[in-house]
């Protein structure tokens, strides 16, 4: 009988799996490599997950839960749209630095996985709902331009943050960012992006604190 894994060991398997999926995508990722780097046998992994797809989906669920918590904390109690945007941008950068393998896993899905559309529904629904609600509330309060479509505005804002995720979590995009301003500080990047969002949304009223 296989010994039951501790929670710490299960967490290690998920972390090693995220790293493997980030490097190789779902199709080319190897359970044997995940097991080796987790210090367990392949049989142990298959005791907890019936196949590679189920393990991958658990990795997504785990990472989305972390991202959702980060986003909720970022906008909680914030009274201005720009204030919420700034906190979301900073949270985005921090998440990418702290959880680079998750960003690499997302990036692998976008260009290598045959089930990308299905996974996009799972991953992006969290941000889509959060940002659309944020812009709808700001529009109702007269804080942003009246002719803005909140859903499309949310998509544009999410696209900016998605590229920011990649710029701090994927080597190619890190190098790409340096082409534009190799000496920019994180605080200046955040300030400039907030200015960009402010102009695009036509933000009026109170500034970010």
PDB file of C-alpha atoms in Angstrom:
ATOM      1  CA  UNK A   1       0.000   0.000   0.000  1.00  0.00           C
ATOM      2  CA  UNK A   2       1.301   3.440  -0.911  1.00  0.00           C
ATOM      3  CA  UNK A   3       1.896   5.759   2.013  1.00  0.00           C
ATOM      4  CA  UNK A   4      -0.440   8.736   2.166  1.00  0.00           C
ATOM      5  CA  UNK A   5       1.297  11.997   1.287  1.00  0.00           C
ATOM      6  CA  UNK A   6       1.422  14.903   3.695  1.00  0.00           C
ATOM      7  CA  UNK A   7      -0.095  18.216   2.630  1.00  0.00           C
ATOM      8  CA  UNK A   8       3.431  19.571   2.204  1.00  0.00           C
ATOM      9  CA  UNK A   9       4.308  16.729  -0.175  1.00  0.00           C
ATOM     10  CA  UNK A  10       1.109  17.282  -2.164  1.00  0.00           C
ATOM     11  CA  UNK A  11       1.919  20.998  -2.419  1.00  0.00           C
ATOM     12  CA  UNK A  12       5.413  20.129  -3.644  1.00  0.00           C
ATOM     13  CA  UNK A  13       3.952  17.943  -6.397  1.00  0.00           C
ATOM     14  CA  UNK A  14       1.730  20.820  -7.530  1.00  0.00           C
ATOM     15  CA  UNK A  15       4.650  23.265  -7.567  1.00  0.00           C
ATOM     16  CA  UNK A  16       6.873  20.885  -9.539  1.00  0.00           C
ATOM     17  CA  UNK A  17       3.981  20.163 -11.893  1.00  0.00           C
ATOM     18  CA  UNK A  18       3.407  23.865 -12.531  1.00  0.00           C
ATOM     19  CA  UNK A  19       7.085  24.240 -13.388  1.00  0.00           C
ATOM     20  CA  UNK A  20       6.984  21.286 -15.784  1.00  0.00           C
ATOM     21  CA  UNK A  21       3.794  22.485 -17.470  1.00  0.00           C
ATOM     22  CA  UNK A  22       5.278  25.975 -17.742  1.00  0.00           C
ATOM     23  CA  UNK A  23       8.370  24.651 -19.507  1.00  0.00           C
ATOM     24  CA  UNK A  24       6.677  22.145 -21.797  1.00  0.00           C
ATOM     25  CA  UNK A  25       2.934  22.742 -21.920  1.00  0.00           C
ATOM     26  CA  UNK A  26       0.380  20.041 -21.200  1.00  0.00           C
ATOM     27  CA  UNK A  27       1.102  17.916 -24.251  1.00  0.00           C
ATOM     28  CA  UNK A  28       4.875  17.553 -23.757  1.00  0.00           C
ATOM     29  CA  UNK A  29       5.026  17.635 -19.941  1.00  0.00           C
ATOM     30  CA  UNK A  30       6.202  14.350 -18.378  1.00  0.00           C
ATOM     31  CA  UNK A  31       4.684  12.852 -15.240  1.00  0.00           C
ATOM     32  CA  UNK A  32       7.959  10.981 -14.703  1.00  0.00           C
ATOM     33  CA  UNK A  33       9.852  14.297 -14.496  1.00  0.00           C
ATOM     34  CA  UNK A  34       7.295  15.758 -12.081  1.00  0.00           C
ATOM     35  CA  UNK A  35       7.622  12.668  -9.885  1.00  0.00           C
ATOM     36  CA  UNK A  36      11.424  12.758  -9.972  1.00  0.00           C
ATOM     37  CA  UNK A  37      11.598  16.418  -8.986  1.00  0.00           C
ATOM     38  CA  UNK A  38       8.953  15.901  -6.284  1.00  0.00           C
ATOM     39  CA  UNK A  39      10.832  12.982  -4.722  1.00  0.00           C
ATOM     40  CA  UNK A  40       7.994  10.512  -5.212  1.00  0.00           C
ATOM     41  CA  UNK A  41       7.209   7.658  -7.574  1.00  0.00           C
ATOM     42  CA  UNK A  42       5.044   7.938 -10.675  1.00  0.00           C
ATOM     43  CA  UNK A  43       2.645   5.505  -9.008  1.00  0.00           C
ATOM     44  CA  UNK A  44       2.127   7.901  -6.095  1.00  0.00           C
ATOM     45  CA  UNK A  45       1.128  10.699  -8.452  1.00  0.00           C
ATOM     46  CA  UNK A  46      -1.350   8.438 -10.220  1.00  0.00           C
ATOM     47  CA  UNK A  47      -2.808   7.522  -6.834  1.00  0.00           C
ATOM     48  CA  UNK A  48      -3.862  11.172  -6.418  1.00  0.00           C
ATOM     49  CA  UNK A  49      -4.510  12.104 -10.067  1.00  0.00           C
ATOM     50  CA  UNK A  50      -5.987   9.696 -12.601  1.00  0.00           C
ATOM     51  CA  UNK A  51      -4.085  11.259 -15.518  1.00  0.00           C
ATOM     52  CA  UNK A  52      -1.908  14.180 -16.561  1.00  0.00           C
ATOM     53  CA  UNK A  53      -4.911  16.316 -17.542  1.00  0.00           C
ATOM     54  CA  UNK A  54      -6.398  16.032 -14.053  1.00  0.00           C
ATOM     55  CA  UNK A  55      -3.097  17.087 -12.484  1.00  0.00           C
ATOM     56  CA  UNK A  56      -2.877  20.014 -14.888  1.00  0.00           C
ATOM     57  CA  UNK A  57      -6.406  21.128 -14.053  1.00  0.00           C
ATOM     58  CA  UNK A  58      -5.591  20.946 -10.339  1.00  0.00           C
ATOM     59  CA  UNK A  59      -2.572  23.177 -10.988  1.00  0.00           C
ATOM     60  CA  UNK A  60      -4.868  25.677 -12.712  1.00  0.00           C
ATOM     61  CA  UNK A  61      -7.377  25.574  -9.862  1.00  0.00           C
ATOM     62  CA  UNK A  62      -4.579  26.122  -7.348  1.00  0.00           C
ATOM     63  CA  UNK A  63      -3.055  29.052  -9.237  1.00  0.00           C
ATOM     64  CA  UNK A  64      -6.407  30.718  -9.930  1.00  0.00           C
ATOM     65  CA  UNK A  65      -7.271  30.554  -6.227  1.00  0.00           C
ATOM     66  CA  UNK A  66      -4.006  32.347  -5.389  1.00  0.00           C
ATOM     67  CA  UNK A  67      -4.544  34.969  -8.114  1.00  0.00           C
ATOM     68  CA  UNK A  68      -8.162  35.572  -7.044  1.00  0.00           C
ATOM     69  CA  UNK A  69      -7.065  36.164  -3.465  1.00  0.00           C
ATOM     70  CA  UNK A  70      -4.402  38.618  -4.629  1.00  0.00           C
ATOM     71  CA  UNK A  71      -6.909  40.532  -6.776  1.00  0.00           C
ATOM     72  CA  UNK A  72      -9.574  40.709  -4.080  1.00  0.00           C
ATOM     73  CA  UNK A  73      -7.053  42.019  -1.584  1.00  0.00           C
ATOM     74  CA  UNK A  74      -5.839  44.618  -4.089  1.00  0.00           C
ATOM     75  CA  UNK A  75      -9.251  46.213  -4.694  1.00  0.00           C
ATOM     76  CA  UNK A  76     -10.711  45.722  -1.220  1.00  0.00           C
ATOM     77  CA  UNK A  77     -11.642  49.020   0.415  1.00  0.00           C
ATOM     78  CA  UNK A  78     -10.305  51.150  -2.446  1.00  0.00           C
ATOM     79  CA  UNK A  79     -12.540  54.168  -3.121  1.00  0.00           C
ATOM     80  CA  UNK A  80     -11.191  55.328  -6.499  1.00  0.00           C
ATOM     81  CA  UNK A  81     -10.855  53.567  -9.827  1.00  0.00           C
ATOM     82  CA  UNK A  82      -7.299  54.782 -10.310  1.00  0.00           C
ATOM     83  CA  UNK A  83      -6.431  53.659  -6.812  1.00  0.00           C
ATOM     84  CA  UNK A  84      -7.780  50.189  -7.582  1.00  0.00           C
ATOM     85  CA  UNK A  85      -5.919  50.139 -10.909  1.00  0.00           C
ATOM     86  CA  UNK A  86      -2.629  51.055  -9.254  1.00  0.00           C
ATOM     87  CA  UNK A  87      -3.047  48.369  -6.606  1.00  0.00           C
ATOM     88  CA  UNK A  88      -3.946  45.788  -9.265  1.00  0.00           C
ATOM     89  CA  UNK A  89      -0.876  46.714 -11.318  1.00  0.00           C
ATOM     90  CA  UNK A  90       1.396  46.397  -8.287  1.00  0.00           C
ATOM     91  CA  UNK A  91      -0.272  43.124  -7.311  1.00  0.00           C
ATOM     92  CA  UNK A  92       0.212  41.860 -10.862  1.00  0.00           C
ATOM     93  CA  UNK A  93       3.946  42.584 -10.741  1.00  0.00           C
ATOM     94  CA  UNK A  94       4.340  41.041  -7.284  1.00  0.00           C
ATOM     95  CA  UNK A  95       2.414  37.909  -8.299  1.00  0.00           C
ATOM     96  CA  UNK A  96       4.580  37.473 -11.401  1.00  0.00           C
ATOM     97  CA  UNK A  97       7.787  37.808  -9.395  1.00  0.00           C
ATOM     98  CA  UNK A  98       6.630  35.479  -6.620  1.00  0.00           C
ATOM     99  CA  UNK A  99       4.967  32.893  -8.880  1.00  0.00           C
ATOM    100  CA  UNK A 100       6.858  33.016 -12.186  1.00  0.00           C
ATOM    101  CA  UNK A 101       6.175  29.304 -12.963  1.00  0.00           C
ATOM    102  CA  UNK A 102       2.431  30.026 -12.903  1.00  0.00           C
ATOM    103  CA  UNK A 103       2.885  32.800 -15.456  1.00  0.00           C
ATOM    104  CA  UNK A 104       4.994  30.494 -17.606  1.00  0.00           C
ATOM    105  CA  UNK A 105       2.256  27.849 -17.388  1.00  0.00           C
ATOM    106  CA  UNK A 106      -0.350  30.372 -18.549  1.00  0.00           C
ATOM    107  CA  UNK A 107       1.932  31.432 -21.386  1.00  0.00           C
ATOM    108  CA  UNK A 108       2.431  27.817 -22.469  1.00  0.00           C
ATOM    109  CA  UNK A 109      -1.348  27.385 -22.690  1.00  0.00           C
ATOM    110  CA  UNK A 110      -1.698  30.382 -25.029  1.00  0.00           C
ATOM    111  CA  UNK A 111       0.377  28.902 -27.826  1.00  0.00           C
ATOM    112  CA  UNK A 112       0.877  25.161 -27.380  1.00  0.00           C
ATOM    113  CA  UNK A 113      -2.211  23.564 -25.913  1.00  0.00           C
ATOM    114  CA  UNK A 114      -5.000  22.097 -28.027  1.00  0.00           C
ATOM    115  CA  UNK A 115      -7.524  22.857 -25.266  1.00  0.00           C
ATOM    116  CA  UNK A 116      -6.513  26.522 -24.962  1.00  0.00           C
ATOM    117  CA  UNK A 117     -10.054  27.786 -25.511  1.00  0.00           C
ATOM    118  CA  UNK A 118     -11.439  25.609 -22.744  1.00  0.00           C
ATOM    119  CA  UNK A 119      -8.739  26.640 -20.285  1.00  0.00           C
ATOM    120  CA  UNK A 120      -9.097  30.320 -21.213  1.00  0.00           C
ATOM    121  CA  UNK A 121     -12.694  30.174 -19.988  1.00  0.00           C
ATOM    122  CA  UNK A 122     -11.475  28.948 -16.609  1.00  0.00           C
ATOM    123  CA  UNK A 123      -8.498  31.276 -16.224  1.00  0.00           C
ATOM    124  CA  UNK A 124      -9.852  34.508 -17.668  1.00  0.00           C
ATOM    125  CA  UNK A 125     -13.343  34.416 -16.162  1.00  0.00           C
ATOM    126  CA  UNK A 126     -11.981  35.625 -12.820  1.00  0.00           C
ATOM    127  CA  UNK A 127     -10.315  38.739 -14.203  1.00  0.00           C
ATOM    128  CA  UNK A 128     -13.075  39.412 -16.736  1.00  0.00           C
ATOM    129  CA  UNK A 129     -15.742  39.549 -14.040  1.00  0.00           C
ATOM    130  CA  UNK A 130     -13.620  41.591 -11.624  1.00  0.00           C
ATOM    131  CA  UNK A 131     -12.564  44.239 -14.138  1.00  0.00           C
ATOM    132  CA  UNK A 132     -15.985  44.542 -15.806  1.00  0.00           C
ATOM    133  CA  UNK A 133     -17.633  45.067 -12.420  1.00  0.00           C
ATOM    134  CA  UNK A 134     -14.988  47.622 -11.445  1.00  0.00           C
ATOM    135  CA  UNK A 135     -15.481  49.664 -14.618  1.00  0.00           C
ATOM    136  CA  UNK A 136     -19.293  49.381 -14.500  1.00  0.00           C
ATOM    137  CA  UNK A 137     -19.355  50.757 -10.957  1.00  0.00           C
ATOM    138  CA  UNK A 138     -16.987  53.585 -11.868  1.00  0.00           C
ATOM    139  CA  UNK A 139     -19.104  54.442 -14.901  1.00  0.00           C
ATOM    140  CA  UNK A 140     -22.304  54.475 -12.836  1.00  0.00           C
ATOM    141  CA  UNK A 141     -20.653  56.950 -10.461  1.00  0.00           C
ATOM    142  CA  UNK A 142     -19.562  59.194 -13.333  1.00  0.00           C
ATOM    143  CA  UNK A 143     -15.904  58.459 -12.726  1.00  0.00           C
ATOM    144  CA  UNK A 144     -15.159  57.324 -16.295  1.00  0.00           C
ATOM    145  CA  UNK A 145     -16.409  58.321 -19.738  1.00  0.00           C
ATOM    146  CA  UNK A 146     -20.043  57.453 -20.452  1.00  0.00           C
ATOM    147  CA  UNK A 147     -19.392  55.994 -23.911  1.00  0.00           C
ATOM    148  CA  UNK A 148     -17.079  53.278 -22.604  1.00  0.00           C
ATOM    149  CA  UNK A 149     -18.201  49.667 -22.979  1.00  0.00           C
ATOM    150  CA  UNK A 150     -17.248  48.227 -19.550  1.00  0.00           C
ATOM    151  CA  UNK A 151     -16.769  44.692 -20.887  1.00  0.00           C
ATOM    152  CA  UNK A 152     -14.447  45.765 -23.708  1.00  0.00           C
ATOM    153  CA  UNK A 153     -12.691  48.225 -21.414  1.00  0.00           C
ATOM    154  CA  UNK A 154     -12.121  45.339 -19.007  1.00  0.00           C
ATOM    155  CA  UNK A 155     -10.627  43.263 -21.825  1.00  0.00           C
ATOM    156  CA  UNK A 156      -8.241  46.070 -22.824  1.00  0.00           C
ATOM    157  CA  UNK A 157      -7.148  46.581 -19.218  1.00  0.00           C
ATOM    158  CA  UNK A 158      -6.731  42.830 -18.745  1.00  0.00           C
ATOM    159  CA  UNK A 159      -4.592  42.677 -21.902  1.00  0.00           C
ATOM    160  CA  UNK A 160      -2.279  45.304 -20.412  1.00  0.00           C
ATOM    161  CA  UNK A 161      -1.942  43.371 -17.167  1.00  0.00           C
ATOM    162  CA  UNK A 162      -1.496  40.065 -18.992  1.00  0.00           C
ATOM    163  CA  UNK A 163       1.488  41.485 -20.873  1.00  0.00           C
ATOM    164  CA  UNK A 164       2.786  42.907 -17.613  1.00  0.00           C
ATOM    165  CA  UNK A 165       2.531  39.418 -16.084  1.00  0.00           C
ATOM    166  CA  UNK A 166       4.584  38.032 -18.958  1.00  0.00           C
ATOM    167  CA  UNK A 167       7.095  40.897 -18.726  1.00  0.00           C
ATOM    168  CA  UNK A 168       7.932  39.953 -15.143  1.00  0.00           C
ATOM    169  CA  UNK A 169       7.519  36.177 -15.451  1.00  0.00           C
ATOM    170  CA  UNK A 170       8.807  35.080 -18.880  1.00  0.00           C
ATOM    171  CA  UNK A 171      12.377  35.564 -20.086  1.00  0.00           C
ATOM    172  CA  UNK A 172      11.444  36.643 -23.632  1.00  0.00           C
ATOM    173  CA  UNK A 173       9.079  39.369 -22.444  1.00  0.00           C
ATOM    174  CA  UNK A 174      11.516  40.518 -19.768  1.00  0.00           C
ATOM    175  CA  UNK A 175      14.050  41.172 -22.536  1.00  0.00           C
ATOM    176  CA  UNK A 176      11.368  42.760 -24.700  1.00  0.00           C
ATOM    177  CA  UNK A 177      10.499  45.241 -21.966  1.00  0.00           C
ATOM    178  CA  UNK A 178      14.145  46.324 -21.746  1.00  0.00           C
ATOM    179  CA  UNK A 179      14.053  47.457 -25.384  1.00  0.00           C
ATOM    180  CA  UNK A 180      11.675  50.272 -24.477  1.00  0.00           C
ATOM    181  CA  UNK A 181      13.290  51.567 -21.291  1.00  0.00           C
ATOM    182  CA  UNK A 182      16.028  49.371 -19.802  1.00  0.00           C
ATOM    183  CA  UNK A 183      16.507  51.687 -16.815  1.00  0.00           C
ATOM    184  CA  UNK A 184      12.876  52.192 -15.781  1.00  0.00           C
ATOM    185  CA  UNK A 185      12.130  51.578 -12.109  1.00  0.00           C
ATOM    186  CA  UNK A 186       9.119  49.583 -10.990  1.00  0.00           C
ATOM    187  CA  UNK A 187       7.536  52.650  -9.366  1.00  0.00           C
ATOM    188  CA  UNK A 188       7.943  54.699 -12.545  1.00  0.00           C
ATOM    189  CA  UNK A 189       6.521  51.917 -14.669  1.00  0.00           C
ATOM    190  CA  UNK A 190       3.469  51.758 -12.403  1.00  0.00           C
ATOM    191  CA  UNK A 191       3.066  55.547 -12.495  1.00  0.00           C
ATOM    192  CA  UNK A 192       3.235  55.661 -16.278  1.00  0.00           C
ATOM    193  CA  UNK A 193       0.795  52.781 -16.708  1.00  0.00           C
ATOM    194  CA  UNK A 194      -1.699  54.456 -14.361  1.00  0.00           C
ATOM    195  CA  UNK A 195      -1.401  57.642 -16.443  1.00  0.00           C
ATOM    196  CA  UNK A 196      -2.009  55.614 -19.590  1.00  0.00           C
ATOM    197  CA  UNK A 197      -5.114  53.966 -18.104  1.00  0.00           C
ATOM    198  CA  UNK A 198      -6.381  57.318 -16.828  1.00  0.00           C
ATOM    199  CA  UNK A 199      -6.211  58.827 -20.298  1.00  0.00           C
ATOM    200  CA  UNK A 200      -7.773  55.810 -21.983  1.00  0.00           C
ATOM    201  CA  UNK A 201     -10.718  55.640 -19.582  1.00  0.00           C
ATOM    202  CA  UNK A 202     -11.231  59.389 -19.353  1.00  0.00           C
ATOM    203  CA  UNK A 203     -11.085  59.174 -15.576  1.00  0.00           C
ATOM    204  CA  UNK A 204     -12.575  62.126 -13.722  1.00  0.00           C
ATOM    205  CA  UNK A 205     -13.031  62.954 -10.051  1.00  0.00           C
ATOM    206  CA  UNK A 206     -10.813  61.798  -7.211  1.00  0.00           C
ATOM    207  CA  UNK A 207      -7.260  60.741  -7.974  1.00  0.00           C
ATOM    208  CA  UNK A 208      -5.612  57.661  -6.602  1.00  0.00           C
ATOM    209  CA  UNK A 209      -4.457  58.135  -3.044  1.00  0.00           C
TER     210      UNK A 209
END
